[in-house]
CSV table of C-alpha atoms in Angstrom, one decimal:
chain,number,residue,atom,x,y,z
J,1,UNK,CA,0.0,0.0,0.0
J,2,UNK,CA,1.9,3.2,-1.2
J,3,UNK,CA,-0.5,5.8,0.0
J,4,UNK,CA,0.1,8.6,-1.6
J,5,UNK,CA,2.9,8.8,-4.7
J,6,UNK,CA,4.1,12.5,-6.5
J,7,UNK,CA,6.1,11.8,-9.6
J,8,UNK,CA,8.8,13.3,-9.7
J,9,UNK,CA,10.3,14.5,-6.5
J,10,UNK,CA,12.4,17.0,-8.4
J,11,UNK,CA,12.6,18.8,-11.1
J,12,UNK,CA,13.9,22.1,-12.7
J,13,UNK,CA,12.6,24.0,-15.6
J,14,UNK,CA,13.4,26.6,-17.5
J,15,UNK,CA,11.3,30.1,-17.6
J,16,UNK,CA,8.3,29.3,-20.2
J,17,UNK,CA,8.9,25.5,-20.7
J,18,UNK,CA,5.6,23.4,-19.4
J,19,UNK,CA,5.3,20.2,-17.1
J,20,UNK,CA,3.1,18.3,-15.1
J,21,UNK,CA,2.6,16.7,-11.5
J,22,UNK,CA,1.4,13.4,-11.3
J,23,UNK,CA,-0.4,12.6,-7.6
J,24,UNK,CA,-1.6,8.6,-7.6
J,25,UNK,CA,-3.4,7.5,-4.5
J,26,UNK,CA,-4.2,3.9,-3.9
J,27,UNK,CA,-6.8,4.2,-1.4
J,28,UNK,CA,-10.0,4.7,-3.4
J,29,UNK,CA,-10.4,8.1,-1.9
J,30,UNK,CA,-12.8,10.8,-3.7
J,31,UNK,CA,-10.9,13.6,-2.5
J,32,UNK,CA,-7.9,15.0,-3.8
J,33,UNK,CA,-5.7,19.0,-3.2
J,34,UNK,CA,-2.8,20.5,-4.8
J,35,UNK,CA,-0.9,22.7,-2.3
J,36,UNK,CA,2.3,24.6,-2.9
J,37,UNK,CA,4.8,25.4,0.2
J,38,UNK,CA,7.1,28.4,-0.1
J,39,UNK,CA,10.2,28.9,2.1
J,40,UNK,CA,8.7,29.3,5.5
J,41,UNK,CA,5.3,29.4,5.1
J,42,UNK,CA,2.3,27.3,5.2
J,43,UNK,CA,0.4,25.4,2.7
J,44,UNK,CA,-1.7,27.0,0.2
J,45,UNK,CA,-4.7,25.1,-1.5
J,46,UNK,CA,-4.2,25.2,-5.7
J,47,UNK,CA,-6.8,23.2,-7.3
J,48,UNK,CA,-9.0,20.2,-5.3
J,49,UNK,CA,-11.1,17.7,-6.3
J,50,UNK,CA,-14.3,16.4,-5.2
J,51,UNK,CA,-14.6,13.5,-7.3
J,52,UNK,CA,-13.5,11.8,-10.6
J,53,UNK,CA,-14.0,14.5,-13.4
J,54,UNK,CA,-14.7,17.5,-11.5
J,55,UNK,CA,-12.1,20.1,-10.1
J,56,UNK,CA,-12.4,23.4,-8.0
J,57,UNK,CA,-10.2,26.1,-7.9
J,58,UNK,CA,-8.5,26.8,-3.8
J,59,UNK,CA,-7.0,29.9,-2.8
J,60,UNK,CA,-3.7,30.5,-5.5
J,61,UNK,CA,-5.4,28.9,-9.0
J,62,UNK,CA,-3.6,31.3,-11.2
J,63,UNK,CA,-0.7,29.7,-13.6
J,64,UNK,CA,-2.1,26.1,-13.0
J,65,UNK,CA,-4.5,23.6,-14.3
J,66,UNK,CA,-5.2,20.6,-13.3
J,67,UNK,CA,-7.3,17.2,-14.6
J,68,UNK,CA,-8.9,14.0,-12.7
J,69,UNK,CA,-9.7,11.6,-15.5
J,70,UNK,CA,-9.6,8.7,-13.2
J,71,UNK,CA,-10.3,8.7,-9.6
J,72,UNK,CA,-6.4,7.2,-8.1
J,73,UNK,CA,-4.6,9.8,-10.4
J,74,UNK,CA,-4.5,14.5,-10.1
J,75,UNK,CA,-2.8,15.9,-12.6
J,76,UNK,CA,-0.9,19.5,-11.9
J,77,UNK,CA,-0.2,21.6,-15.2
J,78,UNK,CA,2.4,24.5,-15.5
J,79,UNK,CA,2.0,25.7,-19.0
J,80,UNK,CA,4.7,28.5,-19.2
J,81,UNK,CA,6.4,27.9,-15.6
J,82,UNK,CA,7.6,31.2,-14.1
J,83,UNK,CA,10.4,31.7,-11.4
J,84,UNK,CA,7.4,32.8,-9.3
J,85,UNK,CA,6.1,29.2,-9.3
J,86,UNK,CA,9.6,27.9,-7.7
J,87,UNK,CA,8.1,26.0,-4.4
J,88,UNK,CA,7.4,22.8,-3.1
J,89,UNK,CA,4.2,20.8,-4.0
J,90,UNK,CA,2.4,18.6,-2.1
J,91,UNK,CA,-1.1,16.4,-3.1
J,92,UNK,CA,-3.2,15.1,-0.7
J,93,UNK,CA,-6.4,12.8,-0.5
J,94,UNK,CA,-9.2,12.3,1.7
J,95,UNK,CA,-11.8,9.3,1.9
J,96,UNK,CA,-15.9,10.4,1.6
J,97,UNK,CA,-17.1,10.9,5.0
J,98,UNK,CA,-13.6,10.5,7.2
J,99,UNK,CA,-11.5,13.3,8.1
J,100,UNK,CA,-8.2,12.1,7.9
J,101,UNK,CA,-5.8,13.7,4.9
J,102,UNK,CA,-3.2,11.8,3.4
J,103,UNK,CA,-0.2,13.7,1.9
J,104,UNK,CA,2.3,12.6,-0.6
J,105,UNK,CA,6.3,13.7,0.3
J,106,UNK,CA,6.2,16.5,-2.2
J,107,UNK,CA,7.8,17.9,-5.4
J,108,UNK,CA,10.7,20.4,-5.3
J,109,UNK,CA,10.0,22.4,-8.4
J,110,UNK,CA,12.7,25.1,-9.1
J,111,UNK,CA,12.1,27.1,-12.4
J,112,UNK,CA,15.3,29.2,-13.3
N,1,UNK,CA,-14.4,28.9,6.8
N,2,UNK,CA,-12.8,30.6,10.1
N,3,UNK,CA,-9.4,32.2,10.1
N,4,UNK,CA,-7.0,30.4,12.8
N,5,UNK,CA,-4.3,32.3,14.4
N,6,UNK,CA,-1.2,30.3,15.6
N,7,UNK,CA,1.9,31.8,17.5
N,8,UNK,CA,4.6,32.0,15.2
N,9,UNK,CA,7.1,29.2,17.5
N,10,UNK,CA,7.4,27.6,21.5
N,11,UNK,CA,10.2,25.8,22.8
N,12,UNK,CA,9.5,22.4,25.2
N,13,UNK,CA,11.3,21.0,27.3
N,14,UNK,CA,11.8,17.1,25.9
N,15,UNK,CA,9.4,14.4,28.7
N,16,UNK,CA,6.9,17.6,29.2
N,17,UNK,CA,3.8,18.6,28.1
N,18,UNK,CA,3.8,21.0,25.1
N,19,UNK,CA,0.8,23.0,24.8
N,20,UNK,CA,0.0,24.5,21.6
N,21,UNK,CA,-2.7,27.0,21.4
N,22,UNK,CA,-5.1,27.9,18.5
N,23,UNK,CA,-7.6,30.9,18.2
N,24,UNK,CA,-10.5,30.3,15.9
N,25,UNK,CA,-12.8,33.4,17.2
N,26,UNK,CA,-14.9,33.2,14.0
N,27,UNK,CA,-15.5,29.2,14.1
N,28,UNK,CA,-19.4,28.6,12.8
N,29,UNK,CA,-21.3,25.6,14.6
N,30,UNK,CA,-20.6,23.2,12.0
N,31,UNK,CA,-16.6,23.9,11.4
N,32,UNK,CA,-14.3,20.9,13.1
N,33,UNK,CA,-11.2,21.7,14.4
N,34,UNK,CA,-8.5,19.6,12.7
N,35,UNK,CA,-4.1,19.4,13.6
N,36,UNK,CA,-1.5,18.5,11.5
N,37,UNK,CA,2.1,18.5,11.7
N,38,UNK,CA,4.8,18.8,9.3
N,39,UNK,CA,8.4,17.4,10.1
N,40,UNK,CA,11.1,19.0,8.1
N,41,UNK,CA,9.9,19.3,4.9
N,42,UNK,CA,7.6,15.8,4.4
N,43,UNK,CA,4.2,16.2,4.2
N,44,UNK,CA,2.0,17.0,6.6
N,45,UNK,CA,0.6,14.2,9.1
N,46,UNK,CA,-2.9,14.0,10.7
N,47,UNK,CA,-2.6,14.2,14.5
N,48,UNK,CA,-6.6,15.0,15.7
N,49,UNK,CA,-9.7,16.5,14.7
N,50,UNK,CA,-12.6,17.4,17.3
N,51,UNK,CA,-16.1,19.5,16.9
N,52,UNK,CA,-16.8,20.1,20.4
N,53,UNK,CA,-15.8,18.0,22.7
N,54,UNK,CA,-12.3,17.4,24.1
N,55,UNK,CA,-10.4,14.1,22.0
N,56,UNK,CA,-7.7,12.0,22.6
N,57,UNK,CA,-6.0,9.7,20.9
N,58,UNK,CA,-2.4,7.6,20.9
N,59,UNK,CA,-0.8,10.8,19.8
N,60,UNK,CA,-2.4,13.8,21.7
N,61,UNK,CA,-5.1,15.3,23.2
N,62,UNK,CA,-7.7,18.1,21.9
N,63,UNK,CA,-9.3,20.3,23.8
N,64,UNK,CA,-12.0,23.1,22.4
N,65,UNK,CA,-13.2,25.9,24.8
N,66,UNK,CA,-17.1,25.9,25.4
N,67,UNK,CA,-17.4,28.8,22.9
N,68,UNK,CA,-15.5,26.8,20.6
N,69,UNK,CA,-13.3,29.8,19.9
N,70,UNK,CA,-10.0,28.5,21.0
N,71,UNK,CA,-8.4,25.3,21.3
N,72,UNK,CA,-5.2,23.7,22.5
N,73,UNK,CA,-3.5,20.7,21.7
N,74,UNK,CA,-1.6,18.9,24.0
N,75,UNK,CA,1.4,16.2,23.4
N,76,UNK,CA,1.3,14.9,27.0
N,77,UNK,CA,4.8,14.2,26.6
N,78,UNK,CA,7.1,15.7,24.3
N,79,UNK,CA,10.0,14.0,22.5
N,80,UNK,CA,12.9,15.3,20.2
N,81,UNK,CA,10.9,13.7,17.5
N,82,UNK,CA,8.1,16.1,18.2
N,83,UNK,CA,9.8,18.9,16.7
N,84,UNK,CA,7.9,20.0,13.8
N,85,UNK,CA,5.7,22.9,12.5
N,86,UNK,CA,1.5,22.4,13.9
N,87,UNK,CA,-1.1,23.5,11.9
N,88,UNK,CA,-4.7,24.1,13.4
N,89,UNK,CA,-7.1,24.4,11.0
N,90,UNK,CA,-11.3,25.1,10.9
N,91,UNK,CA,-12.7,23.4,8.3
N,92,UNK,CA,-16.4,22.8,7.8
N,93,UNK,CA,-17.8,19.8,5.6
N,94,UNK,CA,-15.3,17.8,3.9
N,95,UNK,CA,-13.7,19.8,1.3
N,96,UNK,CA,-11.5,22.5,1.4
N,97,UNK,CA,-8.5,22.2,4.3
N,98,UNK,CA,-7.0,25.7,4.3
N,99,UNK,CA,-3.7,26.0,6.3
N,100,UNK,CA,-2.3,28.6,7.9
N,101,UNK,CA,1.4,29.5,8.8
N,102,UNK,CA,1.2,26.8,11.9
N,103,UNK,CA,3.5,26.9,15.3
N,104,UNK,CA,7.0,25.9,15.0
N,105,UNK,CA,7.5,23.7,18.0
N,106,UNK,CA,11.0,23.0,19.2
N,107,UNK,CA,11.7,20.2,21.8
N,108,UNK,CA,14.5,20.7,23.7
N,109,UNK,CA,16.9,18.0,25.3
């Protein structure tokens, strides 16, 4: 049981180039969140999604998209990363009805 | 969803109890009070969730004032594993989890 996998761990990317985040959770949960972690702060809420096929914007959407064709798997799109978009993000999924959030270990994304 | 206010860091001494406040003065009937905590720079982990009542569990214990506008939690007895940044957040229904900037807690030997 692997929980909660973010493919890759680390990237860098060049001003303008695009890329995405794969988050694959093995726990059949309907929930799923895209958060990004700058140095020294908290977590801030991208995208989420309530179910297979549907996706809400959270508090920082801007510069992002995101896609949930299939209910283990949340995509996270740059399409023209900017430097501003250098942090650390995290994907996390939740069960229907249970309170309990399960995060993946991150990707570093540094875009020079 | 309310706004939580954390103090920015505490120290604890390592085998005592580290208290760890949380103001949510605009908490609505329905919002839960939920913890995490983030160790270095993992992910965060779930550590307890209550609506009104006080919770324990094998990790720590919860416990909400009667207005429900402050909480604390408590790690009965803290260890240099412990050390991490503890986020309090007020969530209602199962969506959303907003996070704030958290209390970095430092256990001390």
């Amino acid at each position: 049981n692997a929980g909660v996998t973010q493919t890759p761990k680390f990237r860098v990317l060049k001003t303008g180039q695009s890329m995405t985040l794969l988050c694959a959770q093995d726990m059949n949960h309907e929930y799923m969140y895209w958060y990004r972690q700058d140095p020294g702060m908290g977590l801030r809420l991208i995208h989420y999604s309530v179910g297979e096929g549907t996706t809400a914007k959270g508090e920082v959407p801007d510069g992002y998209n995101v896609s949930r064709l299939k209910k283990q798997n949340f995509l996270l799109g740059l399409e023209s990363a900017a430097p501003s978009q250098t942090s650390v993000y995290f994907c996390a999924s939740r069960d229907r009805g249970r309170t309990e959030a399960f995060f993946g270990q991150g990707t570093r994304l540094t875009v020079v | 969803d309310a706004k939580t206010t954390q103090p920015p860091s505490m120290d604890c001494a390592e085998g005592r109890a580290a208290n760890l406040p949380c103001n949510h003065s605009t908490i609505s009937g329905n919002e839960y009070v939920y913890w995490y905590r983030q160790i270095h720079s993992q992910g965060p982990q779930y550590i307890i969730h209550g609506l009104k009542n006080n919770e324990t569990n094998e990790m720590a214990s919860l416990i909400i004032t009667e207005d429900r506008k402050s909480s604390t939690l408590i790690l009965p007895h803290a260890t240099l594993r412990d050390t991490a940044v503890y986020y309090c957040i007020a969530q209602e229904g199962t969506y959303k989890y907003i996070f704030g900037t958290g209390t970095r807690l430092k256990v001390l030997a």
